[in-house]
PDB file of C-alpha atoms in Angstrom:
ATOM      1  CA  UNK N   1      75.003  41.036 104.687  1.00 50.00           C
ATOM      2  CA  UNK N   2      71.902  40.462 107.058  1.00 56.00           C
ATOM      3  CA  UNK N   3      70.384  43.430 107.997  1.00 56.00           C
ATOM      4  CA  UNK N   4      71.586  46.287 105.453  1.00 56.00           C
ATOM      5  CA  UNK N   5      69.861  46.791 102.571  1.00 58.00           C
ATOM      6  CA  UNK N   6      71.868  47.118  98.928  1.00 58.00           C
ATOM      7  CA  UNK N   7      72.677  50.121  97.755  1.00 57.00           C
ATOM      8  CA  UNK N   8      72.714  51.995 100.850  1.00 57.00           C
ATOM      9  CA  UNK N   9      75.683  54.810 101.320  1.00 56.00           C
ATOM     10  CA  UNK N  10      76.222  52.820 104.416  1.00 55.00           C
ATOM     11  CA  UNK N  11      77.232  50.042 103.244  1.00 56.00           C
ATOM     12  CA  UNK N  12      79.997  52.031 100.898  1.00 56.00           C
ATOM     13  CA  UNK N  13      82.042  55.234 104.082  1.00 55.00           C
ATOM     14  CA  UNK N  14      82.712  54.067 106.536  1.00 56.00           C
ATOM     15  CA  UNK N  15      81.047  54.167 110.256  1.00 55.00           C
ATOM     16  CA  UNK N  16      81.518  57.174 112.527  1.00 51.00           C
ATOM     17  CA  UNK N  17      84.137  55.990 114.879  1.00 52.00           C
ATOM     18  CA  UNK N  18      83.555  57.284 118.915  1.00 52.00           C
ATOM     19  CA  UNK N  19      85.413  60.590 117.857  1.00 56.00           C
ATOM     20  CA  UNK N  20      81.898  61.341 115.450  1.00 60.00           C
ATOM     21  CA  UNK N  21      80.566  61.761 112.737  1.00 61.00           C
ATOM     22  CA  UNK N  22      81.984  64.531 111.370  1.00 61.00           C
ATOM     23  CA  UNK N  23      85.958  64.977 111.717  1.00 60.00           C
ATOM     24  CA  UNK N  24      85.337  61.403 109.542  1.00 65.00           C
ATOM     25  CA  UNK N  25      83.543  63.406 107.016  1.00 63.00           C
ATOM     26  CA  UNK N  26      86.222  65.360 106.992  1.00 61.00           C
ATOM     27  CA  UNK N  27      88.396  62.339 106.614  1.00 62.00           C
ATOM     28  CA  UNK N  28      86.885  61.045 104.260  1.00 65.00           C
ATOM     29  CA  UNK N  29      86.175  64.336 102.703  1.00 61.00           C
ATOM     30  CA  UNK N  30      90.214  64.603 102.234  1.00 58.00           C
ATOM     31  CA  UNK N  31      91.347  60.945 101.998  1.00 60.00           C
ATOM     32  CA  UNK N  32      88.885  61.478  98.388  1.00 62.00           C
ATOM     33  CA  UNK N  33      90.926  63.828  97.852  1.00 64.00           C
ATOM     34  CA  UNK N  34      94.300  65.190  97.795  1.00 67.00           C
ATOM     35  CA  UNK N  35      94.976  67.790  95.120  1.00 73.00           C
ATOM     36  CA  UNK N  36      91.982  69.895  96.626  1.00 72.00           C
ATOM     37  CA  UNK N  37      93.819  70.274  99.700  1.00 72.00           C
ATOM     38  CA  UNK N  38      97.766  70.756  98.372  1.00 75.00           C
ATOM     39  CA  UNK N  39      95.295  73.587  96.046  1.00 78.00           C
ATOM     40  CA  UNK N  40      94.135  75.382  98.587  1.00 75.00           C
ATOM     41  CA  UNK N  41      97.860  75.344 100.725  1.00 79.00           C
ATOM     42  CA  UNK N  42      99.348  76.152  97.516  1.00 81.00           C
ATOM     43  CA  UNK N  43      96.942  80.025  96.634  1.00 81.00           C
ATOM     44  CA  UNK N  44      97.085  80.454 100.382  1.00 80.00           C
ATOM     45  CA  UNK N  45     101.101  79.814 100.400  1.00 79.00           C
ATOM     46  CA  UNK N  46     100.588  82.584  97.461  1.00 79.00           C
ATOM     47  CA  UNK N  47      98.458  84.813  98.827  1.00 78.00           C
ATOM     48  CA  UNK N  48     101.168  85.705 101.404  1.00 76.00           C
ATOM     49  CA  UNK N  49     103.774  85.338  99.719  1.00 74.00           C
ATOM     50  CA  UNK N  50     102.644  88.209  97.692  1.00 74.00           C
ATOM     51  CA  UNK N  51     101.115  90.383 100.333  1.00 72.00           C
ATOM     52  CA  UNK N  52     105.017  90.677 101.160  1.00 70.00           C
ATOM     53  CA  UNK N  53     107.152  90.261  99.034  1.00 68.00           C
ATOM     54  CA  UNK N  54     105.319  93.137  96.378  1.00 62.00           C
ATOM     55  CA  UNK N  55     103.954  95.263  99.005  1.00 59.00           C
ATOM     56  CA  UNK N  56     104.276  98.529  97.960  1.00 58.00           C
ATOM     57  CA  UNK N  57     106.844 100.466 100.886  1.00 54.00           C
ATOM     58  CA  UNK N  58     106.104 102.643 103.406  1.00 53.00           C
ATOM     59  CA  UNK N  59     106.282 106.498 103.293  1.00 52.00           C
ATOM     60  CA  UNK N  60     110.161 106.877 104.342  1.00 48.00           C
ATOM     61  CA  UNK N  61     111.943 104.964 102.406  1.00 44.00           C
ATOM     62  CA  UNK N  62     115.229 105.530 101.374  1.00 46.00           C
ATOM     63  CA  UNK N  63     113.267 105.617  96.670  1.00 46.00           C
ATOM     64  CA  UNK N  64     112.810 109.201  96.237  1.00 46.00           C
ATOM     65  CA  UNK N  65     112.175 110.418  92.860  1.00 48.00           C
ATOM     66  CA  UNK N  66     115.343 111.489  90.654  1.00 48.00           C
ATOM     67  CA  UNK N  67     113.792 115.427  90.505  1.00 46.00           C
ATOM     68  CA  UNK N  68     114.558 115.950  93.901  1.00 48.00           C
ATOM     69  CA  UNK N  69     117.198 117.040  95.057  1.00 50.00           C
ATOM     70  CA  UNK N  70     119.079 116.588  91.675  1.00 50.00           C
ATOM     71  CA  UNK N  71     122.613 117.883  90.676  1.00 54.00           C
ATOM     72  CA  UNK N  72     122.222 116.838  86.451  1.00 52.00           C
ATOM     73  CA  UNK N  73     118.872 119.524  87.333  1.00 50.00           C
ATOM     74  CA  UNK N  74     120.709 121.922  89.436  1.00 52.00           C
ATOM     75  CA  UNK N  75     123.361 121.881  87.001  1.00 54.00           C
ATOM     76  CA  UNK N  76     121.162 122.873  84.241  1.00 64.00           C
ATOM     77  CA  UNK N  77     120.255 126.164  85.363  1.00 76.00           C
ATOM     78  CA  UNK N  78     116.439 124.350  86.940  1.00 85.00           C
ATOM     79  CA  UNK N  79     115.399 124.330  90.273  1.00 88.00           C
ATOM     80  CA  UNK N  80     112.586 122.807  92.051  1.00 90.00           C
ATOM     81  CA  UNK N  81     109.823 124.534  94.143  1.00 89.00           C
ATOM     82  CA  UNK N  82     106.326 123.844  95.735  1.00 90.00           C
ATOM     83  CA  UNK N  83     102.709 125.997  94.179  1.00 92.00           C
ATOM     84  CA  UNK N  84     100.660 125.402  96.596  1.00 92.00           C
ATOM     85  CA  UNK N  85      97.152 126.362  96.660  1.00 93.00           C
ATOM     86  CA  UNK N  86      96.303 127.256  99.817  1.00 92.00           C
ATOM     87  CA  UNK N  87      91.672 127.630  99.393  1.00 90.00           C
ATOM     88  CA  UNK N  88      92.469 123.957  99.228  1.00 91.00           C
ATOM     89  CA  UNK N  89      94.819 122.398 100.002  1.00 89.00           C
ATOM     90  CA  UNK N  90      95.889 120.732  96.306  1.00 92.00           C
ATOM     91  CA  UNK N  91     100.001 120.654  96.159  1.00 90.00           C
ATOM     92  CA  UNK N  92     103.248 120.230  93.664  1.00 91.00           C
ATOM     93  CA  UNK N  93     106.763 119.922  92.722  1.00 91.00           C
ATOM     94  CA  UNK N  94     107.382 122.159  89.839  1.00 91.00           C
ATOM     95  CA  UNK N  95     110.718 122.343  87.992  1.00 91.00           C
ATOM     96  CA  UNK N  96     111.249 125.892  87.235  1.00 92.00           C
ATOM     97  CA  UNK N  97     114.406 127.359  84.892  1.00 90.00           C
ATOM     98  CA  UNK N  98     115.690 130.732  86.154  1.00 88.00           C
ATOM     99  CA  UNK N  99     114.761 132.898  83.308  1.00 90.00           C
ATOM    100  CA  UNK N 100     111.085 130.203  83.684  1.00 92.00           C
ATOM    101  CA  UNK N 101     108.550 133.961  84.036  1.00 93.00           C
ATOM    102  CA  UNK N 102     105.629 134.377  87.086  1.00 93.00           C
ATOM    103  CA  UNK N 103     103.040 134.096  84.347  1.00 93.00           C
ATOM    104  CA  UNK N 104     104.415 131.113  83.281  1.00 94.00           C
ATOM    105  CA  UNK N 105     104.580 129.173  86.767  1.00 93.00           C
ATOM    106  CA  UNK N 106     100.892 129.938  86.955  1.00 93.00           C
ATOM    107  CA  UNK N 107      99.619 128.426  84.398  1.00 93.00           C
ATOM    108  CA  UNK N 108     101.653 124.983  84.590  1.00 93.00           C
ATOM    109  CA  UNK N 109     100.650 125.003  88.294  1.00 93.00           C
ATOM    110  CA  UNK N 110      96.327 125.556  86.894  1.00 92.00           C
ATOM    111  CA  UNK N 111      97.224 122.810  84.902  1.00 93.00           C
ATOM    112  CA  UNK N 112      99.060 120.594  86.708  1.00 92.00           C
ATOM    113  CA  UNK N 113      96.706 121.731  89.208  1.00 92.00           C
ATOM    114  CA  UNK N 114      93.717 120.593  88.087  1.00 91.00           C
ATOM    115  CA  UNK N 115      92.565 124.692  87.819  1.00 90.00           C
ATOM    116  CA  UNK N 116      93.491 124.382  84.082  1.00 87.00           C
ATOM    117  CA  UNK N 117      89.154 125.350  83.190  1.00 90.00           C
ATOM    118  CA  UNK N 118      88.831 127.203  79.679  1.00 89.00           C
ATOM    119  CA  UNK N 119      86.973 129.989  80.670  1.00 91.00           C
ATOM    120  CA  UNK N 120      88.554 130.909  83.353  1.00 90.00           C
ATOM    121  CA  UNK N 121      92.251 133.556  82.464  1.00 90.00           C
ATOM    122  CA  UNK N 122      95.149 133.231  84.484  1.00 89.00           C
ATOM    123  CA  UNK N 123      95.011 137.074  84.830  1.00 91.00           C
ATOM    124  CA  UNK N 124      92.362 135.550  87.438  1.00 91.00           C
ATOM    125  CA  UNK N 125      94.937 134.026  89.562  1.00 92.00           C
ATOM    126  CA  UNK N 126      97.890 135.429  92.184  1.00 93.00           C
ATOM    127  CA  UNK N 127     101.169 133.918  92.371  1.00 94.00           C
ATOM    128  CA  UNK N 128     102.820 134.946  96.087  1.00 94.00           C
ATOM    129  CA  UNK N 129     105.572 133.604  98.169  1.00 91.00           C
ATOM    130  CA  UNK N 130     104.148 131.024 101.195  1.00 90.00           C
ATOM    131  CA  UNK N 131     105.422 134.365 103.576  1.00 90.00           C
ATOM    132  CA  UNK N 132     104.273 137.146 102.906  1.00 89.00           C
ATOM    133  CA  UNK N 133     101.173 136.760 100.517  1.00 90.00           C
ATOM    134  CA  UNK N 134     100.907 140.791 100.100  1.00 91.00           C
ATOM    135  CA  UNK N 135     102.194 140.890  97.035  1.00 91.00           C
ATOM    136  CA  UNK N 136     101.800 139.471  93.362  1.00 92.00           C
ATOM    137  CA  UNK N 137     104.387 137.902  92.179  1.00 92.00           C
ATOM    138  CA  UNK N 138     105.573 139.385  88.793  1.00 93.00           C
ATOM    139  CA  UNK N 139     108.954 138.928  86.209  1.00 92.00           C
ATOM    140  CA  UNK N 140     111.421 135.972  86.826  1.00 91.00           C
ATOM    141  CA  UNK N 141     112.475 132.692  88.618  1.00 89.00           C
ATOM    142  CA  UNK N 142     115.986 134.802  89.064  1.00 88.00           C
ATOM    143  CA  UNK N 143     114.232 138.514  89.809  1.00 90.00           C
ATOM    144  CA  UNK N 144     111.619 137.207  92.306  1.00 88.00           C
ATOM    145  CA  UNK N 145     115.632 134.890  94.240  1.00 84.00           C
ATOM    146  CA  UNK N 146     113.108 131.042  93.997  1.00 86.00           C
ATOM    147  CA  UNK N 147     115.493 128.755  95.848  1.00 83.00           C
ATOM    148  CA  UNK N 148     115.238 124.933  95.870  1.00 82.00           C
ATOM    149  CA  UNK N 149     113.579 123.153  97.440  1.00 75.00           C
ATOM    150  CA  UNK N 150     114.805 122.743 100.922  1.00 75.00           C
ATOM    151  CA  UNK N 151     114.279 123.741 104.586  1.00 73.00           C
ATOM    152  CA  UNK N 152     114.628 126.903 103.430  1.00 77.00           C
ATOM    153  CA  UNK N 153     113.489 126.357  99.249  1.00 80.00           C
ATOM    154  CA  UNK N 154     110.636 127.727  97.594  1.00 85.00           C
ATOM    155  CA  UNK N 155     106.709 127.340  98.163  1.00 89.00           C
ATOM    156  CA  UNK N 156     104.598 129.568  95.675  1.00 92.00           C
ATOM    157  CA  UNK N 157     100.920 129.993  96.876  1.00 93.00           C
ATOM    158  CA  UNK N 158      98.768 130.274  93.461  1.00 93.00           C
ATOM    159  CA  UNK N 159      95.198 132.167  94.432  1.00 93.00           C
ATOM    160  CA  UNK N 160      92.520 133.067  92.207  1.00 92.00           C
ATOM    161  CA  UNK N 161      91.580 135.907  93.113  1.00 90.00           C
ATOM    162  CA  UNK N 162      88.968 137.712  89.814  1.00 88.00           C
ATOM    163  CA  UNK N 163      88.823 141.151  88.969  1.00 81.00           C
ATOM    164  CA  UNK N 164      92.658 142.254  91.147  1.00 74.00           C
TER     165      UNK N 164
END
């Protein structure tokens, strides 16, 4: 060992090859820590599997909520309608029975749309058919000829109109 000092690092590591010192250092690290490389590969594979297998379904997937077009709900005399607040664009789906009143729809619609502040009275909200906002609805679902949601189904507008 002429010309080399004891305890120096170049006594332990092999000398760089013509391919470069960086390649040699990376090769030496991989040789010294094979478990680290295996762990990184396993983590990458797990991330890929979670991203592909557990990803949420895209819009339009064949899985629809059970309420939509539910035959059991129709047999029970309940139908699905949409209630919309057009000023903010909020909408909700509701299951209503033929004997449910428009006042009950207003109360439930306010709650589902987040407009159920205690200082605002239910009477300050008016319910209209989406096609005709000239006359507020009164009475029951059956009296207002509401249809199950679909291409020609019922959409109601819940509009805040205090003092009217």
